Short mmCIF file of C-alpha atoms in Angstrom, two decimals:
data_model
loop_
_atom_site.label_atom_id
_atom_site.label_comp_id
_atom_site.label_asym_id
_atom_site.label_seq_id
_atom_site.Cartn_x
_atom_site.Cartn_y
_atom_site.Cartn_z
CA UNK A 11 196.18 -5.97 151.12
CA UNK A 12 193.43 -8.33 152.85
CA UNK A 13 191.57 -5.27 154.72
CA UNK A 14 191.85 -3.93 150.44
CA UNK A 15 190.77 -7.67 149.48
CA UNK A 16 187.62 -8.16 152.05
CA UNK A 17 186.44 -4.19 150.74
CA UNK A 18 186.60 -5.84 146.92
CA UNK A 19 184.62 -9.24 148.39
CA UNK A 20 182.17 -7.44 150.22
CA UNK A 21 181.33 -5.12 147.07
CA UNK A 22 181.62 -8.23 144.66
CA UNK A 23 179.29 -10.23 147.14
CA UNK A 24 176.30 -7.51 146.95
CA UNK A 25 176.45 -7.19 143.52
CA UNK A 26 176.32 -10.70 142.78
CA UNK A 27 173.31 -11.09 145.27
CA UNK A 28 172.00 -7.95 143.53
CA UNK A 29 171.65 -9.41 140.36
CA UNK A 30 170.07 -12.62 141.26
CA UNK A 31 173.08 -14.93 141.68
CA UNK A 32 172.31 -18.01 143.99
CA UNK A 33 174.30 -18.18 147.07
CA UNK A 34 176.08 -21.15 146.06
CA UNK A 35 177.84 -19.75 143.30
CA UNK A 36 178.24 -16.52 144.84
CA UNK A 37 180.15 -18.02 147.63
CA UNK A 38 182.75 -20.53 145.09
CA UNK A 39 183.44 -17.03 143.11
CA UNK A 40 183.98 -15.39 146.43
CA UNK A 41 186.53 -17.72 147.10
CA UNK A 42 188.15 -18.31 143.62
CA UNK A 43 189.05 -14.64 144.08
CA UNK A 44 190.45 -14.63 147.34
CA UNK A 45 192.48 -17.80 146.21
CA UNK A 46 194.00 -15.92 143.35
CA UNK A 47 195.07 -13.25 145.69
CA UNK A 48 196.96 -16.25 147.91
CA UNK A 49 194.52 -15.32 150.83
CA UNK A 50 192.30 -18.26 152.26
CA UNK A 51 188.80 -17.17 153.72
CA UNK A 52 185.72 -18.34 155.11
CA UNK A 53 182.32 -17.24 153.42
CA UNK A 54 178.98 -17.26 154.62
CA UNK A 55 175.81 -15.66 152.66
CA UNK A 56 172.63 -15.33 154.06
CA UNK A 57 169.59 -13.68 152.34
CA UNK A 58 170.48 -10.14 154.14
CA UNK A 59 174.09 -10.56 155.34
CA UNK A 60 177.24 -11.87 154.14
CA UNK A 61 180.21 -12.77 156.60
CA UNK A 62 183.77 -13.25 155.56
CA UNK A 63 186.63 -14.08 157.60
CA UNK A 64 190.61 -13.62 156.53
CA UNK A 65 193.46 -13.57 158.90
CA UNK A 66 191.30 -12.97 161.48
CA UNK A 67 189.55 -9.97 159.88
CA UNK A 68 185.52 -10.14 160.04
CA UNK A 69 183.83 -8.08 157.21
CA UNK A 70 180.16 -7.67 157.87
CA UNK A 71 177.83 -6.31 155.37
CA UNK A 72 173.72 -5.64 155.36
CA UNK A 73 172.29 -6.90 151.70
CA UNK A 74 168.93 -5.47 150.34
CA UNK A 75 166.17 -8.07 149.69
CA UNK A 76 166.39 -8.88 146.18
CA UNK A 77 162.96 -6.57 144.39
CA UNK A 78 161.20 -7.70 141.76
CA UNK A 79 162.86 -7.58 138.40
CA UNK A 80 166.83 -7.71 137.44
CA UNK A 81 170.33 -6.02 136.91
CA UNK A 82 170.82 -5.33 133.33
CA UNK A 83 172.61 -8.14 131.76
CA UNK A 84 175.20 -5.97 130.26
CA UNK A 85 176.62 -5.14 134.23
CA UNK A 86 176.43 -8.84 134.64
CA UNK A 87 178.75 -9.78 131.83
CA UNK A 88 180.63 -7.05 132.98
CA UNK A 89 181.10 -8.27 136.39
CA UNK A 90 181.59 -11.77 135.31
CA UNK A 91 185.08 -10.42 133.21
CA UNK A 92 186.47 -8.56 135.85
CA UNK A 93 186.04 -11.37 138.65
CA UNK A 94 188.21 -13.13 135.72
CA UNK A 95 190.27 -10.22 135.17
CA UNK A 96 191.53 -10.07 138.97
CA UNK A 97 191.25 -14.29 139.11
CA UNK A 98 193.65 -14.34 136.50
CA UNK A 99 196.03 -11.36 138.33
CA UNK A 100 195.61 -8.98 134.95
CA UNK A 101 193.75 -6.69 137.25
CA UNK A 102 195.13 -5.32 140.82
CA UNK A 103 192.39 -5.41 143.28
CA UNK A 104 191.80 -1.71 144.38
CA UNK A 105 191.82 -1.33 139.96
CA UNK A 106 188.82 -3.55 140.03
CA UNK A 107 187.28 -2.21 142.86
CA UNK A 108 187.13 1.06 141.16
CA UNK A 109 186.18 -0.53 138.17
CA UNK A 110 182.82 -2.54 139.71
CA UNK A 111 181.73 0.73 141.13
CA UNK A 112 182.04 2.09 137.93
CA UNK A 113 179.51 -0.75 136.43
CA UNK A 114 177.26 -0.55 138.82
CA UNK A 115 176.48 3.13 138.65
CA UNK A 116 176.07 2.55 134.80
CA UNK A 117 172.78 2.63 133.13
CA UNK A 118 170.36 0.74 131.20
CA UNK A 119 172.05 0.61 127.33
CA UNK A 120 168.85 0.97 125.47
CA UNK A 121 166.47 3.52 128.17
CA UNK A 122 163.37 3.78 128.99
CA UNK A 123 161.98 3.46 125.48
CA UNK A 124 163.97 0.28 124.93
CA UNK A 125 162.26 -1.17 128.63
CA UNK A 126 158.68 -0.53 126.90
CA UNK A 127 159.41 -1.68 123.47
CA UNK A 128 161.64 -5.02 124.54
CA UNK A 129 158.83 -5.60 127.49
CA UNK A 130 155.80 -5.95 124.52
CA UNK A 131 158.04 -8.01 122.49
CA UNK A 132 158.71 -10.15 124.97
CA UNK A 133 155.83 -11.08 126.24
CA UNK A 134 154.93 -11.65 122.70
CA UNK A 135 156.93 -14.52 122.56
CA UNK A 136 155.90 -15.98 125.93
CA UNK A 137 152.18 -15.39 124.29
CA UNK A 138 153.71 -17.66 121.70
CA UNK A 139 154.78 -20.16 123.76
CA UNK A 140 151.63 -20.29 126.36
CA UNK A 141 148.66 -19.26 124.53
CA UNK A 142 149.42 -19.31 120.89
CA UNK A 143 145.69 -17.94 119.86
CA UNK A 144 146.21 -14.55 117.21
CA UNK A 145 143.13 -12.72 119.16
CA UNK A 146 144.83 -13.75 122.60
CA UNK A 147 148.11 -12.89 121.65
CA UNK A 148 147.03 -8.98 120.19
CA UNK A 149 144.79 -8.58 123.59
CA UNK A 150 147.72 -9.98 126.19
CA UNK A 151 150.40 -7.77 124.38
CA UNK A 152 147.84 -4.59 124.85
CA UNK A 153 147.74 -5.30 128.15
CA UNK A 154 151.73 -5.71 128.18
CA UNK A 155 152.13 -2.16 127.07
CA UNK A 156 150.38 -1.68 130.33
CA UNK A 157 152.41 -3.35 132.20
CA UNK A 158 155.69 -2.37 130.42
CA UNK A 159 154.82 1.37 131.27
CA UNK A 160 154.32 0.63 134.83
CA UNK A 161 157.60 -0.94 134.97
CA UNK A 162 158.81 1.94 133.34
CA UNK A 163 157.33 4.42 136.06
CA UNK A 164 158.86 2.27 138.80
CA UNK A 165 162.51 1.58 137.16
CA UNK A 166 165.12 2.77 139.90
CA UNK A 167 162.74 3.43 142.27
CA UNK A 168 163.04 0.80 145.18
CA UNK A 169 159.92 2.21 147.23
CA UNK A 170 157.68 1.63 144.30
CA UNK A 171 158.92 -1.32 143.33
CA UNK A 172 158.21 -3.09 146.30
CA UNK A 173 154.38 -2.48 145.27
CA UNK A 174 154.38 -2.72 141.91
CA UNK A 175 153.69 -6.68 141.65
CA UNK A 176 150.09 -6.02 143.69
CA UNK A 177 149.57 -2.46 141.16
CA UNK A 178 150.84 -4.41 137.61
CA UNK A 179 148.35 -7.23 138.57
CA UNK A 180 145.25 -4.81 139.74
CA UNK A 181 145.73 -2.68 136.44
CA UNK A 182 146.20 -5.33 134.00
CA UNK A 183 143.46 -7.33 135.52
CA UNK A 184 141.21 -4.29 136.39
CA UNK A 185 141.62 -3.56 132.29
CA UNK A 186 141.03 -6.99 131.17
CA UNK A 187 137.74 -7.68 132.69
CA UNK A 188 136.55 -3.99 132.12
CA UNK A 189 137.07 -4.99 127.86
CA UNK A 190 135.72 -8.57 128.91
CA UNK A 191 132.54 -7.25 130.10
CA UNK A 192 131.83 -4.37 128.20
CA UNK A 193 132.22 -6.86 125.61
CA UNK A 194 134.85 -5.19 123.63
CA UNK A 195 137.44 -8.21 123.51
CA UNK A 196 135.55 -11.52 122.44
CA UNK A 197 137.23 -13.32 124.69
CA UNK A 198 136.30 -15.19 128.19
CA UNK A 199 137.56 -15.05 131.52
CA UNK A 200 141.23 -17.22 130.43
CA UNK A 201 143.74 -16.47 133.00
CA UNK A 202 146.53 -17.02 130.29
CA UNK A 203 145.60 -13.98 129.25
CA UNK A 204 146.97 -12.41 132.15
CA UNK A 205 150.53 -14.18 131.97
CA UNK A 206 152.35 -12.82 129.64
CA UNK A 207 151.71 -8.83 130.86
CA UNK A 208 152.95 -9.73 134.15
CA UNK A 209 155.55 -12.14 133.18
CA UNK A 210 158.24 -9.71 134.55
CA UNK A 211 156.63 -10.21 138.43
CA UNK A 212 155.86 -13.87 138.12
CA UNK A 213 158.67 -15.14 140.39
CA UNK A 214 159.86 -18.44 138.64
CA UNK A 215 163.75 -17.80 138.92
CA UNK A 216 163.22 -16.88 143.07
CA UNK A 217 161.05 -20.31 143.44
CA UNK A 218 164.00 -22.33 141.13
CA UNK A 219 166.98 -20.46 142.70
CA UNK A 220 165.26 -21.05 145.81
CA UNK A 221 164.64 -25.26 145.47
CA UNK A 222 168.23 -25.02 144.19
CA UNK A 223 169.94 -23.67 146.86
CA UNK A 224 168.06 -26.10 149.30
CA UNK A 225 169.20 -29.20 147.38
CA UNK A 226 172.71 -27.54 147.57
CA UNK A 227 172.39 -27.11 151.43
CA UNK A 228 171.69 -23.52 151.58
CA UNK A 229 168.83 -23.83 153.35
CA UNK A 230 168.14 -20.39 155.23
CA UNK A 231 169.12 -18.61 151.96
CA UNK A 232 166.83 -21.59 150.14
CA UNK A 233 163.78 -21.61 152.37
CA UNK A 234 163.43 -17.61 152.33
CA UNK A 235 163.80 -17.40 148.23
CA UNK A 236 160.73 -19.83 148.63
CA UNK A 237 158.56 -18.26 150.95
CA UNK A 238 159.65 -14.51 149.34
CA UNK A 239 158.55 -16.15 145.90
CA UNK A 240 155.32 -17.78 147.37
CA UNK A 241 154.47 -14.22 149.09
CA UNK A 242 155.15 -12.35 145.55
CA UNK A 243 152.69 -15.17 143.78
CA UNK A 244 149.98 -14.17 146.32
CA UNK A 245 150.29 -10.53 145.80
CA UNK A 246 150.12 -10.90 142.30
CA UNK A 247 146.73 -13.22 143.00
CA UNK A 248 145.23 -10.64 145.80
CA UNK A 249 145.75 -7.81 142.70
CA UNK A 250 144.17 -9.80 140.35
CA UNK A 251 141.47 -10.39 142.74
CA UNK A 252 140.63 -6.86 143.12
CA UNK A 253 140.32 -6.35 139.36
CA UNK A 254 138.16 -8.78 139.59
CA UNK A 255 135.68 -7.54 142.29
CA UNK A 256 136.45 -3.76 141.34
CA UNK A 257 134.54 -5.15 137.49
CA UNK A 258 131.85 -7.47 139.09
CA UNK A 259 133.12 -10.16 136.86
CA UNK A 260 131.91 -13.64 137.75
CA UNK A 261 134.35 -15.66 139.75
CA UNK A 262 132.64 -18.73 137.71
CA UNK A 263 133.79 -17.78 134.52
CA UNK A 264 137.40 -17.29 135.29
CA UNK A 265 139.39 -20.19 134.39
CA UNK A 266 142.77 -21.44 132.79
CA UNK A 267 141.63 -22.79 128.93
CA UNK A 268 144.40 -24.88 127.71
CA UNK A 269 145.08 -23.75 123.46
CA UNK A 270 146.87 -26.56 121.41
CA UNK A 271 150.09 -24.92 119.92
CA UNK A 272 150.76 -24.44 116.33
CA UNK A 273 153.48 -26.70 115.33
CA UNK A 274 155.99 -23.85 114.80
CA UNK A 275 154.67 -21.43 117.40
CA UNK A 276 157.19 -22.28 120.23
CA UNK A 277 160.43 -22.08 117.88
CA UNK A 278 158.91 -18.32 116.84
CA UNK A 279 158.39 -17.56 120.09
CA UNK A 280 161.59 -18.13 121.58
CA UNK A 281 163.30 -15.94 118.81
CA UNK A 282 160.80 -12.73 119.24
CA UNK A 283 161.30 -13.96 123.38
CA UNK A 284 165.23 -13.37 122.63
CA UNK A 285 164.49 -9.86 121.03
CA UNK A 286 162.43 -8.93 123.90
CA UNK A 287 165.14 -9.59 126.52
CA UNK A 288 167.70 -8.21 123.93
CA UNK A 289 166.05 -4.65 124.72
CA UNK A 290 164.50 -5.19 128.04
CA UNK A 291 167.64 -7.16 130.15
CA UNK A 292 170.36 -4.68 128.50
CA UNK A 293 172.16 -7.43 126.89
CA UNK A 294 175.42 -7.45 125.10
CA UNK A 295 175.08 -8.15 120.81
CA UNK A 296 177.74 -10.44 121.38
CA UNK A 297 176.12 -12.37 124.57
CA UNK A 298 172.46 -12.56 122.17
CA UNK A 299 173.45 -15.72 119.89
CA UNK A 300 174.12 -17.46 122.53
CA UNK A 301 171.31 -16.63 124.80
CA UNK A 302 169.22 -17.34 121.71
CA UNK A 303 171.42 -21.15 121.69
CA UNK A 304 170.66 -21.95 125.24
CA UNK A 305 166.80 -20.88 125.06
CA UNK A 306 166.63 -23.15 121.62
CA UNK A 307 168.62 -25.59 123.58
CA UNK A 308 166.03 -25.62 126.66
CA UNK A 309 163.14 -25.82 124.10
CA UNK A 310 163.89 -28.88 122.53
CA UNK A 311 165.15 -30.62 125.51
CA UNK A 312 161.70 -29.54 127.35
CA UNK A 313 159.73 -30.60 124.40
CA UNK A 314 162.41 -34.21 123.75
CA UNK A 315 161.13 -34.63 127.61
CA UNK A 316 157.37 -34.01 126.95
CA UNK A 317 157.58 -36.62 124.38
CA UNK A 318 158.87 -39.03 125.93
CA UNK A 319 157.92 -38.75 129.56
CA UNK A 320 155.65 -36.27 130.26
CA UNK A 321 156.14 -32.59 131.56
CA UNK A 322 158.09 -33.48 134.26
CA UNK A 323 160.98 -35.04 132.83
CA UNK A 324 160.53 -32.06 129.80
CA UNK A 325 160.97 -30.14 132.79
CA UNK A 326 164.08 -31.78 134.07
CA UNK A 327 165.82 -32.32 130.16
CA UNK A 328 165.26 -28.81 129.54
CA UNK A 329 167.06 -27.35 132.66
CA UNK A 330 169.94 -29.81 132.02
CA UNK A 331 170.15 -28.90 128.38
CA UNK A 332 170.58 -25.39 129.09
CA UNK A 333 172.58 -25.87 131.94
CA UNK A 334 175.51 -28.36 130.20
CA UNK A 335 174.91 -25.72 127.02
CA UNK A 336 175.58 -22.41 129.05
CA UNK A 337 178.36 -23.84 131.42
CA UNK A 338 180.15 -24.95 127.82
CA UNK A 339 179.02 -21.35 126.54
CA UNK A 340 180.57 -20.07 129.12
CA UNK A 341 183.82 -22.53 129.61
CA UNK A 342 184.69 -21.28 126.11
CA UNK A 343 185.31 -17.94 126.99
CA UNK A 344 182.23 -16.33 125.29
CA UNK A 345 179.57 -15.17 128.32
CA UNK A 346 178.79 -15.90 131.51
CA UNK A 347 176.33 -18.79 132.50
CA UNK A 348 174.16 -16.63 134.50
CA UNK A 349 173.61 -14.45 131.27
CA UNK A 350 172.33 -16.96 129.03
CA UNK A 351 170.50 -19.40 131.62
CA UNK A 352 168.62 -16.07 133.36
CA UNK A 353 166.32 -15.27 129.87
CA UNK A 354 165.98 -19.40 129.90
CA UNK A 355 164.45 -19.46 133.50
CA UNK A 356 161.72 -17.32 132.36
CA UNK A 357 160.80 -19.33 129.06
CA UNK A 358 160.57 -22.11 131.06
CA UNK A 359 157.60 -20.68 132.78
CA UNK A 360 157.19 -22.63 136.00
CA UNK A 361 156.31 -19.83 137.80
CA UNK A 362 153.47 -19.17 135.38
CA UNK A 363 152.27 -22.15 136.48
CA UNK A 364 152.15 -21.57 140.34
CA UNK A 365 150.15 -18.33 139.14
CA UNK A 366 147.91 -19.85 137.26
CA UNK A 367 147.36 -22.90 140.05
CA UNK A 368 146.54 -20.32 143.10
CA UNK A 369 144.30 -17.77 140.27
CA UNK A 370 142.10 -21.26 139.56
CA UNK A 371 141.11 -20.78 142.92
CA UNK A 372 139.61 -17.49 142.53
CA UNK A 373 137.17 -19.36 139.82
CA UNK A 374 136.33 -21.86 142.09
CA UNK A 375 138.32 -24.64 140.55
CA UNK A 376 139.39 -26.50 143.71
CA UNK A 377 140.18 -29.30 141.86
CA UNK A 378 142.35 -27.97 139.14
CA UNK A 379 143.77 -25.68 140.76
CA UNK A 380 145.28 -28.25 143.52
CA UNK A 381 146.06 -30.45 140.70
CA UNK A 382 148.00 -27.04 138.87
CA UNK A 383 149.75 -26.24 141.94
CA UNK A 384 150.63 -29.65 142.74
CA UNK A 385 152.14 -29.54 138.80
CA UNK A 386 154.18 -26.33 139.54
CA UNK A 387 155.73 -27.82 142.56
CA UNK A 388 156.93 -30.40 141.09
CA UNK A 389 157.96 -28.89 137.88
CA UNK A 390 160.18 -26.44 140.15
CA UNK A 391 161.60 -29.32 141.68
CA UNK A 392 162.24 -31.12 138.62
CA UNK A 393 164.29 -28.02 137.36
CA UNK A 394 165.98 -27.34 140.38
CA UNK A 395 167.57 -30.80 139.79
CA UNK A 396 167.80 -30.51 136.22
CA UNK A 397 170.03 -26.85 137.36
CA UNK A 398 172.34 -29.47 140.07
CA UNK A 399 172.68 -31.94 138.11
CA UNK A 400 174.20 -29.86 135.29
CA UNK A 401 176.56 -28.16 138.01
CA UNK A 402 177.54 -31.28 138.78
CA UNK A 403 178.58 -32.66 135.37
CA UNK A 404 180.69 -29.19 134.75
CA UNK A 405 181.83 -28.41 138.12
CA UNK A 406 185.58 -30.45 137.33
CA UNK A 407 185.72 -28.04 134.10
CA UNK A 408 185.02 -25.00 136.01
CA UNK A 409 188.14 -23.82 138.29
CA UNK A 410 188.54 -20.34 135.87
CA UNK A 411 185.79 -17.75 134.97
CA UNK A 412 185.47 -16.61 131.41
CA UNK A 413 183.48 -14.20 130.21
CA UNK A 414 184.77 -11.13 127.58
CA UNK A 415 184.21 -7.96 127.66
CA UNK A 416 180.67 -7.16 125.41
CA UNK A 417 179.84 -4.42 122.89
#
């Protein structure tokens, strides 16, 4: 039973680290299950290795380096309900072992045409949100379809994918200064028009995750999310830099130009957003009202914080809305926390910040740019706490995993 037991851990284990799942909650579900089963054992992640110890069994396991880009959302939700399945002893443990094989060698729900089409409608919405200008937002979602087929080339394939942030950045960024200069977009050199396309490689859930796990303690896993998502921003930044050169385009002219919002632009944003991921993350139609309630949820506690504090505490109020709102989502039975706070991460947009901080520098805008980087730090920071402190205020509500199965 525990050699049967440490086989189901160590499978659980990668594909929790697989899809993006922060050590710290990794290791409590590790050991929720083993509970259930009346065995008591040690857990240890680290980045590329879990250990775990039972009755003087060792289980030892190598764990890929998390690539750019996500486990359908649909697998997730599926591995959320049978971790509750066996937690709550309707499911034997070689069953579910069988079972989580089974989910992982599923496939995307909607294909390869439903990765392209959710990709563009995302990054819509985040156009919404960052740069809500009607000529920006029709050039950044050409550019998208770019990007969205790249992703499409490189979906499964682990080789490529270890590229793709440097080739997404070089070919979006070779395209948009080849229209900037040939004059056939009236546009200037405005690095927003670069985030939404390669929102998908911008790494502001590994920096988060990362800052989270340190203030939990984790710090080897913690420290290498952080350096891993500071190494993706610069590949992204050395692509961009060779579209730049490759087009002659004047370093002087490249530069982040703020765009005031339209009053109503973020709210429609965050619902075409929801669409996007709909398609793009696989999700379940019963998990998408309530990823569309924790992004809302997130939005107005961001914008509640901008109001009355600055972007910082926006920052911080919107990561403990979402938080308290997805725990409860989840608390209810209805879907896992992970599934509704993941598509929140990326509306957040800290990491489009970092991005945009470190391209300044390519337009020779010490000064902003140190003041923009400075800004991302501590916005990651400020989420990271708003993420700890909502653990925090759940964490007595949260002995039992619920999450249904989806349709």
């Amino acid at each position: 039973m525990t050699a049967e037991l440490l086989e189901f851990l160590e499978e659980l284990s990668r594909a929790l680290i697989a899809s993006g799942n922060s050590v710290t909650d990794t290791e409590r579900i590790l050991r929720s299950v083993a509970e259930s089963q009346g065995v008591e054992v040690e857990v240890s992640v680290l980045p590329t290795m879990i250990i775990i110890k039972a009755e003087g069994e060792v289980s030892r396991m190598g764990l890929a380096a998390q690539s750019p880009g996500m486990m359908p959302l649909h697998q997730v939700t599926e591995i959320y309900r049978l971790t509750d399945d066996v937690t709550a002893g309707r499911m034997e443990v070689g069953e579910a072992l069988g079972e989580l094989r089974g989910i992982l060698r599923g496939s995307h729900r909607f294909g390869r045409y439903g990765i392209l089409l959710g990709y563009l409608i995302l990054s819509i919405g985040i156009a919404l949100l960052i740069q809500p200008d009607p000529d920006l937002v029709i050039y950044s979602s050409f550019l998208s379809l770019i990007a969205g087929s790249l992703i499409v080339v490189g979906y499964g394939n682990r080789r490529l994918s270890l590229i793709m942030p440097v080739l997404a950045s070089f070919t979006v960024s070779g395209v948009a200064f080849f229209l900037i200069n040939t004059g056939a977009v009236a546009v200037s050199g405005n690095l927003t028009l670069l985030v939404p396309p390669l929102i998908y490689f911008i790494p502001g859930v590994t920096l988060t995750t990362g800052i989270y796990e340190l203030a939990s303690g984790e710090l080897v896993s913690g420290s290498s999310r952080v350096i891993y998502g500071c190494m993706v921003l610069l590949l992204l930044l050395f692509g961009v830099l060779m579209g730049m050169q490759l087009n002659r385009f004047p370093q002087e002219e490249f530069a982040a130009i703020k765009i005031s919002a339209m009053s109503y632009s973020p709210y429609l944003g965050a619902f075409i957003f929801a669409v996007g991921i709909y398609l793009f993350l696989s999700v379940y139609r019963s998990d998408f009202p309530w990823i569309l309630l924790v992004l809302y949820n997130a939005l107005m506690g961001q914008q509640l914080g901008n109001v009355a504090g600055g972007g910082l505490l926006g920052a911080f109020l919107g990561a403990l809305s979402m938080t308290l709102v997805a725990r409860g989502i989840e608390l209810a039975g209805k879907t896992p926390h992970f599934v509704t706070l993941y598509p929140a991460f990326w509306f957040l947009a800290p990491g489009s910040l970092g991005f945009i901080g470190l391209a300044n520098l390519l337009g020779r805008n010490y000064l902003t740019s140190v003041a923009e980087i400075t800004l991302f730090a501590m916005t990651v920071v400020a989420i990271a706490l708003g993420l700890l402190v909502g653990a925090l205020l759940t964490e007595p509500f949260s002995d039992k995993i619920r999450a249904p199965g989806g349709d």
